[in-house]
Coordinates of C-alpha atoms in Angstrom, one line a residue:
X3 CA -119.3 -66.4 71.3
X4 CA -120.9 -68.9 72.9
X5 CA -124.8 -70.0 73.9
X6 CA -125.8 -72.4 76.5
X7 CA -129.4 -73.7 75.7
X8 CA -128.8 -76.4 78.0
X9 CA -131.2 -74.5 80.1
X10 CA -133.9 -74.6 77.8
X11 CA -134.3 -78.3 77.2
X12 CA -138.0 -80.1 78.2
X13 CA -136.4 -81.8 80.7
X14 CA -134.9 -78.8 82.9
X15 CA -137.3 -76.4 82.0
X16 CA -141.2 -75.8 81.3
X17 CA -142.0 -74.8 78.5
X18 CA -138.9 -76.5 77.2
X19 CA -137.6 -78.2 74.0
X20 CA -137.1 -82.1 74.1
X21 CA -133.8 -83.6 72.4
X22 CA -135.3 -84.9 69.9
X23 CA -137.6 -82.0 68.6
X24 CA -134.8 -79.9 68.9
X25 CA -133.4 -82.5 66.4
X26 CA -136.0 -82.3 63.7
X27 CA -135.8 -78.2 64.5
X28 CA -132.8 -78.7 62.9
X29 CA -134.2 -80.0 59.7
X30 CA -135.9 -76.9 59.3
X31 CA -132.8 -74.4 60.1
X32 CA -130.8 -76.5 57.5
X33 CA -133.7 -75.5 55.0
X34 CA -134.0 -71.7 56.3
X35 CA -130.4 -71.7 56.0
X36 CA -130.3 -72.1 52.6
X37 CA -132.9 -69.3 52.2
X38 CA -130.8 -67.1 53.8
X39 CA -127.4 -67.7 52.0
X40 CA -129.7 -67.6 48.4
X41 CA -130.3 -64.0 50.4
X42 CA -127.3 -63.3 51.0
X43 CA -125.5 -64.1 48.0
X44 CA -128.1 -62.6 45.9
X45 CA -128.1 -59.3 48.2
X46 CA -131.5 -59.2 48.7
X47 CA -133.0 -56.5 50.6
X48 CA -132.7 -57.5 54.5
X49 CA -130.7 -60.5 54.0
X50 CA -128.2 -58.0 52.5
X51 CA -127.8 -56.6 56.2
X52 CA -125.7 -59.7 56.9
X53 CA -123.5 -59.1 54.1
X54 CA -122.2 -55.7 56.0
X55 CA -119.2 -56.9 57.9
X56 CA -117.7 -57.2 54.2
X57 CA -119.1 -54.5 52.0
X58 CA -118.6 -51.7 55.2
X59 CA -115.8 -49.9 54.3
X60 CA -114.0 -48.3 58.0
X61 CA -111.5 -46.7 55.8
X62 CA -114.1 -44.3 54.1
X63 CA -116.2 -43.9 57.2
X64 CA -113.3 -42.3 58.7
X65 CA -112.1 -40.3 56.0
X66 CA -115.8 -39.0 55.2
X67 CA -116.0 -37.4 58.5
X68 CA -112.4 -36.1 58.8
X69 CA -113.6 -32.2 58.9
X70 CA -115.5 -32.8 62.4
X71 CA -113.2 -35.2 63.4
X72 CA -112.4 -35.0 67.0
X73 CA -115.5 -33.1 68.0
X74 CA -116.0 -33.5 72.2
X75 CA -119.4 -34.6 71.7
X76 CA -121.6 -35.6 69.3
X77 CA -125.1 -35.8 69.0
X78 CA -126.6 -38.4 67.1
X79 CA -130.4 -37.2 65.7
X80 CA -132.4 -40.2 64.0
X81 CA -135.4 -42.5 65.8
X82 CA -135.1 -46.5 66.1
X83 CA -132.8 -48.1 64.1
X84 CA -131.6 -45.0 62.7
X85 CA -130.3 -44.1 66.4
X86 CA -130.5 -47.3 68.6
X87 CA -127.1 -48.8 67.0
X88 CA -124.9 -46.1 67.5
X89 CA -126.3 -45.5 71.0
X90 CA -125.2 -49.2 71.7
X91 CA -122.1 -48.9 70.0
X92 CA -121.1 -46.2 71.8
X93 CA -122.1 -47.7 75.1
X94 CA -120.5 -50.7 75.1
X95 CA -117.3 -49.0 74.0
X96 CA -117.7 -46.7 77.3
X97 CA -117.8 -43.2 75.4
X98 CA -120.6 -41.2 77.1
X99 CA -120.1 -37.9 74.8
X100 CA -122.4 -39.6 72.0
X101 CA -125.7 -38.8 73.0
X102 CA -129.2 -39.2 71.0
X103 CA -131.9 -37.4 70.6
X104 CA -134.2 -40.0 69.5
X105 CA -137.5 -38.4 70.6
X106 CA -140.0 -35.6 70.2
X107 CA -140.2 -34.6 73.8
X108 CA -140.1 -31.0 74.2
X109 CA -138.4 -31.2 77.6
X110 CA -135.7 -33.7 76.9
X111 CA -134.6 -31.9 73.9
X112 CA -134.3 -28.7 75.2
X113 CA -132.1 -30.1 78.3
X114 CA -130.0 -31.9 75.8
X115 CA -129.4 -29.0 73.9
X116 CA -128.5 -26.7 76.7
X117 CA -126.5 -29.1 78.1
X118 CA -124.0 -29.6 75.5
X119 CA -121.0 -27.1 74.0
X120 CA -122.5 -26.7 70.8
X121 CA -119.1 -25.0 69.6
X122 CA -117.1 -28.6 70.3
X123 CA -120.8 -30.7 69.2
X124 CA -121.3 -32.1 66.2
X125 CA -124.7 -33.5 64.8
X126 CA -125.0 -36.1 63.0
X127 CA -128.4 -36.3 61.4
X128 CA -129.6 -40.3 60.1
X129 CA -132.6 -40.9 58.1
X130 CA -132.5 -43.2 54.6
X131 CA -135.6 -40.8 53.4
X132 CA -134.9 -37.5 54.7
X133 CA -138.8 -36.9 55.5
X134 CA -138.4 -39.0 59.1
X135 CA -140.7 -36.2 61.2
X136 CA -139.3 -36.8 64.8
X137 CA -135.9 -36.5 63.0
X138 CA -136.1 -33.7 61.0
X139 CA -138.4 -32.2 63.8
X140 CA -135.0 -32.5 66.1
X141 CA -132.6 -31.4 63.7
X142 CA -134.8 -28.1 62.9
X143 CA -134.7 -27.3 66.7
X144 CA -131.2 -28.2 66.8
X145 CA -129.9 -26.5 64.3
X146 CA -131.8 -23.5 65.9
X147 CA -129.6 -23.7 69.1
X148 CA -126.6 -23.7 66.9
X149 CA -127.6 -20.6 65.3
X150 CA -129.0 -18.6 68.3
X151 CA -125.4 -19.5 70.4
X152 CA -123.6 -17.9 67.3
X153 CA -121.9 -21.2 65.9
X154 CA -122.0 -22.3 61.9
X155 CA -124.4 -25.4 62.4
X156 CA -123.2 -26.1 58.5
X157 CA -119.6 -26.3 59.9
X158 CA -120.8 -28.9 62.7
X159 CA -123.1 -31.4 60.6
X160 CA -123.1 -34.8 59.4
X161 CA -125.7 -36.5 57.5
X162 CA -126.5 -39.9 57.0
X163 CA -129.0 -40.6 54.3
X164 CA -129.9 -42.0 50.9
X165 CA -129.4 -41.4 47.6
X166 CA -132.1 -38.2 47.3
X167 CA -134.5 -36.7 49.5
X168 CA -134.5 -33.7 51.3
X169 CA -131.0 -34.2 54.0
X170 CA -129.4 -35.4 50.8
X171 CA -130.4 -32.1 49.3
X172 CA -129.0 -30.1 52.4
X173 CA -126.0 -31.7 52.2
X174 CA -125.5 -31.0 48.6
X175 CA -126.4 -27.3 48.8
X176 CA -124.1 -26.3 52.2
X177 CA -121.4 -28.5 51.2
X178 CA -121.9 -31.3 54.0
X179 CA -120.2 -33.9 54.6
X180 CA -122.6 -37.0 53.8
X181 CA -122.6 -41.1 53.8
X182 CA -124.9 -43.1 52.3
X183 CA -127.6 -45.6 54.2
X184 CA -126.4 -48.8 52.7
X185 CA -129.0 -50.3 50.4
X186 CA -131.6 -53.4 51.3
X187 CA -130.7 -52.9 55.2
X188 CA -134.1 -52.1 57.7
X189 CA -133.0 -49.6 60.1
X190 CA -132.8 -51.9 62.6
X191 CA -129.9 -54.1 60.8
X192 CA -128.1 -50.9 59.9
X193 CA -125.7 -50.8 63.0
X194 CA -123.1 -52.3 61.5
X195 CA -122.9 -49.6 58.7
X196 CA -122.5 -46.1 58.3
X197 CA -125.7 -45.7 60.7
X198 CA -124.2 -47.1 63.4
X199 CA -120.4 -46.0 62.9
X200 CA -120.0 -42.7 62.2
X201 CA -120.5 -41.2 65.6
X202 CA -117.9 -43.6 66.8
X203 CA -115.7 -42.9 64.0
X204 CA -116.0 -38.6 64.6
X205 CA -115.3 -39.5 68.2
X206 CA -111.8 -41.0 66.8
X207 CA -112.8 -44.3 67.8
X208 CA -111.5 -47.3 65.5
X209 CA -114.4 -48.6 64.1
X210 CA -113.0 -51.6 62.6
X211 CA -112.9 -54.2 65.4
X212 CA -116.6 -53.9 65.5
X213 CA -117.0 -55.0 62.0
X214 CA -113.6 -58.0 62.3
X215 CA -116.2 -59.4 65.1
X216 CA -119.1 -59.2 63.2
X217 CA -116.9 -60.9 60.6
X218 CA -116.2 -63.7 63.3
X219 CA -120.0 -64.4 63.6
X220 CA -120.8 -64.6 59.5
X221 CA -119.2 -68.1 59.1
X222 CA -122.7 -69.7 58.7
X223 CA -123.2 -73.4 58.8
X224 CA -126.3 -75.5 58.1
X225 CA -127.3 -76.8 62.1
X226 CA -127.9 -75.0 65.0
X227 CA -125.5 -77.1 66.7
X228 CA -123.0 -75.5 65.0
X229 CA -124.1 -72.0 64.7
X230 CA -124.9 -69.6 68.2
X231 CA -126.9 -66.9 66.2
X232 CA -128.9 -70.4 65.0
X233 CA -129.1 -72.2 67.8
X234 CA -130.5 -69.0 69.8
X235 CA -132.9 -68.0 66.9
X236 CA -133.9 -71.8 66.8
X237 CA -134.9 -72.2 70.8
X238 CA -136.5 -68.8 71.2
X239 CA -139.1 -69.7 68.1
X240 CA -139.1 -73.2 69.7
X241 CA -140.2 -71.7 73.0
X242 CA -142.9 -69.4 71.9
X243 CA -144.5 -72.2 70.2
X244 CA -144.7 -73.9 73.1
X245 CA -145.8 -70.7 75.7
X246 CA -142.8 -68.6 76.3
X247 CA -144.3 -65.2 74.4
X248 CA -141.9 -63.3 76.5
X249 CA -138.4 -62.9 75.8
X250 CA -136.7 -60.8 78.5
X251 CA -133.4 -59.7 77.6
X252 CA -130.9 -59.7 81.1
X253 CA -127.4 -58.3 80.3
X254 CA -125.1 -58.5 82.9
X255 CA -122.9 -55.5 82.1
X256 CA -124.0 -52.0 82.7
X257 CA -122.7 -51.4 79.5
X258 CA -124.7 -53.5 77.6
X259 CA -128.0 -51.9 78.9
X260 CA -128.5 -49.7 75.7
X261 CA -128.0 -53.3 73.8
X262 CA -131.4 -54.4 75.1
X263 CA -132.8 -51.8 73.6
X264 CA -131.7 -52.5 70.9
X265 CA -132.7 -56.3 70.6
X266 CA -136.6 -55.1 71.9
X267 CA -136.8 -53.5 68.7
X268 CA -135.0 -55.7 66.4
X269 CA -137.2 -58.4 68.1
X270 CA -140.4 -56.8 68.2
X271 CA -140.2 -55.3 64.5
X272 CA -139.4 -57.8 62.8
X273 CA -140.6 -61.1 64.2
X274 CA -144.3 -59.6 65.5
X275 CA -146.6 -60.4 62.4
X276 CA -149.6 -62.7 61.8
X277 CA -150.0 -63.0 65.4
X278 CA -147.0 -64.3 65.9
X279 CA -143.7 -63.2 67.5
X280 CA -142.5 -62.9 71.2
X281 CA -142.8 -60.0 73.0
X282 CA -139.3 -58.3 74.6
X283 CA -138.8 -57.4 77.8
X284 CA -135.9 -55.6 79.0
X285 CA -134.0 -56.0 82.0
X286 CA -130.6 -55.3 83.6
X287 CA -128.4 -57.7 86.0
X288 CA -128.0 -57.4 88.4
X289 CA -130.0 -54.2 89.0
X290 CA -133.3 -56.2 87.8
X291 CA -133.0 -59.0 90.3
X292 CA -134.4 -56.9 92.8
X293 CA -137.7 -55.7 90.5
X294 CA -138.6 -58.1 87.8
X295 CA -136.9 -61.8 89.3
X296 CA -139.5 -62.3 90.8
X297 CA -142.2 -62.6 87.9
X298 CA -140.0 -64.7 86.0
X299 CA -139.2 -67.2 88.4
X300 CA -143.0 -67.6 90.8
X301 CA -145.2 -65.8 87.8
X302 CA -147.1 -67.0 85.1
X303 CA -144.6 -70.1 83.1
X304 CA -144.2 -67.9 79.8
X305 CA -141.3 -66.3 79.8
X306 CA -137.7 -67.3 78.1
X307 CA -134.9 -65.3 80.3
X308 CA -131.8 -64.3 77.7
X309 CA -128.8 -64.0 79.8
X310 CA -125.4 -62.3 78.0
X311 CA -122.5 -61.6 80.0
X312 CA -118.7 -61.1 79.5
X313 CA -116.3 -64.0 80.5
X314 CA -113.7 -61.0 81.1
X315 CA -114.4 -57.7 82.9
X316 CA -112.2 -55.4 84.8
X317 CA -111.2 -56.0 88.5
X318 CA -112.4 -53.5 91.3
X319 CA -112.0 -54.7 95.1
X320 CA -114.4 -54.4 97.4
X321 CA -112.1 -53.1 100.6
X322 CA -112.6 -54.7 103.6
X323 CA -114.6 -54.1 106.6
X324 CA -115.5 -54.7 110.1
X325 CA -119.3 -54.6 109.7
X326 CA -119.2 -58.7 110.5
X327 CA -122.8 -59.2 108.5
X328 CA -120.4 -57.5 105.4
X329 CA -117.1 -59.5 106.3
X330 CA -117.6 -62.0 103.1
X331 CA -117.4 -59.3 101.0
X332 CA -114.1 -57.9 102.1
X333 CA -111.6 -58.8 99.3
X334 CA -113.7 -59.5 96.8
X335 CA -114.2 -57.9 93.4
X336 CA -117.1 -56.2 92.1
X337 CA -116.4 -58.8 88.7
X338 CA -117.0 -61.3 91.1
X339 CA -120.2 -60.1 93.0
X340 CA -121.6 -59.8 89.4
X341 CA -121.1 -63.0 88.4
X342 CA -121.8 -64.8 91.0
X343 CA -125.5 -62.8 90.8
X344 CA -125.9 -63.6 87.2
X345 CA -124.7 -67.3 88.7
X346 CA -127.5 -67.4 91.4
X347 CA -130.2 -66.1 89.4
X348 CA -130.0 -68.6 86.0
X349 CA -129.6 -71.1 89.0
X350 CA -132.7 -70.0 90.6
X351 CA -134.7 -70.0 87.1
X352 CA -133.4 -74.0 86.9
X353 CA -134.5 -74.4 90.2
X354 CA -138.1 -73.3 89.3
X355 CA -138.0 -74.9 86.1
X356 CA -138.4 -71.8 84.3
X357 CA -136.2 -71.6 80.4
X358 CA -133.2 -69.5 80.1
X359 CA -130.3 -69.3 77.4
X360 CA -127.2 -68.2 78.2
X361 CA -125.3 -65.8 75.7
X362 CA -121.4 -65.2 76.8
X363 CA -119.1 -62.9 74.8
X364 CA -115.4 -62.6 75.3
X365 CA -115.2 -59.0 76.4
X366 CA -117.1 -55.7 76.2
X367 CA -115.3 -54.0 73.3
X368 CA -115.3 -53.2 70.1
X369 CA -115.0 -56.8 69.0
X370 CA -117.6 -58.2 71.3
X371 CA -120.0 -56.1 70.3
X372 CA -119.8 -56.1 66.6
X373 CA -120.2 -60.2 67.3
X374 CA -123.0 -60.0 69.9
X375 CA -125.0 -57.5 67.1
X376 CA -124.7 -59.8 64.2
X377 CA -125.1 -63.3 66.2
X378 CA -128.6 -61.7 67.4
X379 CA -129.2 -60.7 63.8
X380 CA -128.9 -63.6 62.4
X381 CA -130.7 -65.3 64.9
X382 CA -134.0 -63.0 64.4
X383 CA -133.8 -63.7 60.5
X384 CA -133.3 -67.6 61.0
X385 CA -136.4 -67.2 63.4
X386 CA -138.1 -65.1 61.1
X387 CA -137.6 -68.1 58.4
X388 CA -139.5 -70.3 60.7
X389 CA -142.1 -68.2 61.7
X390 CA -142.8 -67.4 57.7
X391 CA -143.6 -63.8 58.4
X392 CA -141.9 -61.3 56.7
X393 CA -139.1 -60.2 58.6
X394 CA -137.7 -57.2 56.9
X395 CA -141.1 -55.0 56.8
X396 CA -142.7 -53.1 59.8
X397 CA -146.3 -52.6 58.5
X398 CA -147.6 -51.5 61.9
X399 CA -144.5 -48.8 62.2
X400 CA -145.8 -47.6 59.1
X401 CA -149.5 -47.1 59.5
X402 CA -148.5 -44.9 62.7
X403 CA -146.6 -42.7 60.7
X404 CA -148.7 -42.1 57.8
X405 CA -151.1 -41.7 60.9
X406 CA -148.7 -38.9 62.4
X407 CA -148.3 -37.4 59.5
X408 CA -152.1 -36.9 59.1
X409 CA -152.5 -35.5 62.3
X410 CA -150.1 -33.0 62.1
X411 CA -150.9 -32.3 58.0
X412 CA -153.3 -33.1 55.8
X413 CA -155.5 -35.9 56.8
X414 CA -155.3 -39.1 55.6
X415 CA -157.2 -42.8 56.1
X416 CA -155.0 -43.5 59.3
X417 CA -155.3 -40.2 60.9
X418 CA -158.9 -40.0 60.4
X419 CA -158.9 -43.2 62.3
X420 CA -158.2 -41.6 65.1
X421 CA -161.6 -40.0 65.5
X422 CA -163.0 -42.8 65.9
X423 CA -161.7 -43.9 69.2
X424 CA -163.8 -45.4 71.6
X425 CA -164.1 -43.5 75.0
X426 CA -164.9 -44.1 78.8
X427 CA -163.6 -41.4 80.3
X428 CA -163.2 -41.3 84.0
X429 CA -162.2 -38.2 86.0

C-alpha cells in the first residue's frame, strides 16, 4: 500500500497543507494514536473493529457454512454495513453470483427474485438485532419466493446475527446454520468479519487472504509519515479544515466501483457530526472523466479528489486499425489506456491547482482488498480522533429509523415529526 499526498501540499494545491502544518498535524496523530491502541488493546467498542484481522477466525467461517457450501448464487439480505462489505468483497474478487438486496424497492426485489435459481440460491440474511425492517422486510418476501417455487427456504439459509433477537431465534428453531456479528464492530467496520465473509466463503472462495492483507495494514506506528491509513486520514481532515468539504472517491478499476460505496458510507456515518465531516462523492475512472472532471477541476475550489488504482492489472490489446485518427491506439493495452487516464486526469487536477491523494494497491484481489478496507478504516477513526466527534455512533441513522418504524407502526416522537413538514407544493 502506498499514498501519495504529494498532491495535496499548499504549495501544489489550493486548499492545500503547508510542510510544516502537516508537521505539527503530526503531533496530534501521535496523540490520537495512542487513543486508538488504548482502543484497541482494551477492545473497546469500534476501535475493536481493527482488532478483526486477528480475532476473525476463516477456519470457522468456512466450516459454519459447509451445508450450503457451493451454492451458484447467493443472495446476501442486510442494508449498509450489514450488506455493503460483502458486495465489495465480492466485487473486487470478480464473482458476480453474490448479489444484495439491500433495499425496499418493490420493483428491484421482485426482479431479483425472479431472476435467480432459487433451487442453487442461498440467502444469507445479516442483521446484529434481528428487528432491521428493510431486512427482515426482504427476507419475508424472500423466503416467500422460496416457498411458492416449491424449494425448503430452511435448507437454503444463512444467518448472520447476534447473540438473541428474533433471526437468532429462527435459526435456533429450524436448525440454521448461524454466525455471530462480532462484538463492538459498527456495521460499517464489519467487512472484515463474518458480515462481510460469509458469502464469499459459501461461494468457495478463500477468505483468508482478505484478512493476511488486512493484517499487512495493522502494523500501526505513531506519524503519518509512517503510516498510509494515517497519513490519508491526516490530509483529508486537514483539508476540510481548510475548504475541501468534498471528498470524491475515483477508483480506477471497474472492480472497485462497489468499494466507493462503501467508503461514502463509512465516511459519511461516521465522521458527519457537530457540523463537521466531509461530504463523499462517488466517482468511477475512467468512466467519470467524461461527467463529473469537470466540476472538480474549473468548479467551486472545495473538493479533495481520492484516487486508488492497482499498480498490476491484466493485459488486453487493443487490435490494430486503419482508422488513421485511431492509429495510436493500435497495440496498446486496455491496462495502459487506463492508466494513462488516471495519469492525465491527477495531472490535470495539479495543473488547476486543485488537491488530490493518490492511493495505489498492489493488485485487485483478495489481499488488496482486505488492505485497501482496513487502511481506509483506520484512516476514518484517526480522523475521527481529530475531529473529536464520536466516530462509532450514527445518531441521525437512528432517528430515521425509529421514524420508519413509527410510520409504519405505532407512532412515536420522530414519526410524528413528520406531520409537521412544511409545504409549497407546486403542480
Amino acid at each position: 500500500m502506498k499514498i501519495d499526498i504529494g498532491n495535496a501540499l499548499a504549495d501544489v494545491a489550493e486548499p492545500g497543507i503547508a510542510r510544516t502544518s502537516l508537521d505539527r498535524l503530526d503531533e496530534r496523530v501521535a496523540t490520537a494514536h495512542e487513543r486508538i491502541e488504548r482502543g484497541r488493546r482494551d477492545d473497546e467498542f469500534g476501535y475493536a473493529a481493527l482488532n478483526l484481522p486477528e480475532t476473525t477466525d476463516p477456519e470457522a467461517i468456512t466450516e459454519a457454512v459447509e451445508p450450503v457450501a457451493g451454492a451458484e448464487y447467493v443472495l446476501v439480505v442486510g442494508i449498509g454495513g450489514s450488506a455493503l462489505g460483502a458486495a465489495t468483497l465480492a466485487e473486487a474478487l470478480g464473482d458476480s453470483r453474490i448479489l444484495t438486496l439491500d433495499n425496499v424497492d418493490p420493483r428491484e426485489v421482485s426482479e431479483v427474485l425472479s431472476l435467480l435459481p432459487l433451487d442453487d440460491t442461498v440467502v444469507n440474511v445479516v442483521s446484529r438485532s434481528g428487528t432491521t425492517a428493510e431486512t427482515l422486510a426482504n427476507f419475508l418476501v424472500a423466503r416467500a419466493a422460496f416457498e411458492e417455487a416449491g424449494v425448503d427456504w430452511t435448507e437454503r439459509t444463512v444467518v448472520t446475527t447476534g447473540d438473541s433477537g428474533p433471526l437468532r431465534d429462527l435459526a435456533d428453531d429450524h436448525d440454521l446454520p448461524a454466525l455471530r456479528v462480532p462484538d463492538g464492530v459498527p456495521g460499517r467496520f464489519s467487512a472484515l468479519s463474518t458480515v462481510g465473509l460469509v458469502p464469499l466463503a459459501i461461494r468457495g472462495h478463500d477468505i483468508a487472504p482478505i484478512l493476511d492483507g488486512a493484517r499487512d495494514a495493522a502494523d500501526l506506528s505513531d506519524s503519518l509519515y509512517e503510516t498510509p491509513g494515517y497519513a490519508y486520514g491526516a490530509v483529508a481532515y486537514a483539508l476540510d479544515m481548510r475548504g475541501a468539504a468534498v471528498n470524491a472517491m475515483l477508483p480506477y478499476a471497474e472492480s472497485l466501483d462497489s468499494f466507493g460505496e462503501w467508503f461514502a458510507q463509512l465516511w459519511a456515518e461516521s465522521l458527519g457530526k457537530d457540523g463537521l465531516g466531509q461530504l463523499p462523492a462517488r466517482a468511477l475512472g475512467a468512466t467519470d472523466q467524461h461527467s463529473q472532471l469537470q466540476r472538480y477541476r474549473a468548479g467551486p475550489s472545495n473538493t479533495l479528489v481520492t484516487f486508488v488504482r492497482p499498480r498490476e492489472r491484466m493485459s488486453l490489446p487493443i487490435p490494430e486499425t486503419d482508422v488513421d485518427d485511431l492509429a495510436y491506439l493500435g497495440g496498446v493495452g486496455m491496462d495502459d489506456l487506463i492508466d494513462a487516464e488516471f495519469e492525465a486526469t491527477e495531472a490535470s487536477l495539479a495543473a488547476a491547482n486543485r488537491p488530490s491523494v493518490r492511493v495505489e494497491i498492489d493488485r485487485v484481489d483478495g489481499r488488496g482488498i482486505g488492505e485497501l478496507l482496513y487502511t481506509m478504516e483506520v484512516a476514518c477513526v484517526l480522523a475521527g480522533e481529530l475531529y473529536g466527534v464520536e466516530t462509532f455512533t450514527q445518531p441521525a441513522v437512528e432517528w430515521g429509523k425509529n421514524a420508519t418504524r413509527g410510520l409504519i407502526g405505532e407512532s412515536n416522537e420522530e414519526s410524528a415529526a413528520v406531520a409537521e413538514k412544511t409545504r409549497l407544493l407546486v403542480e
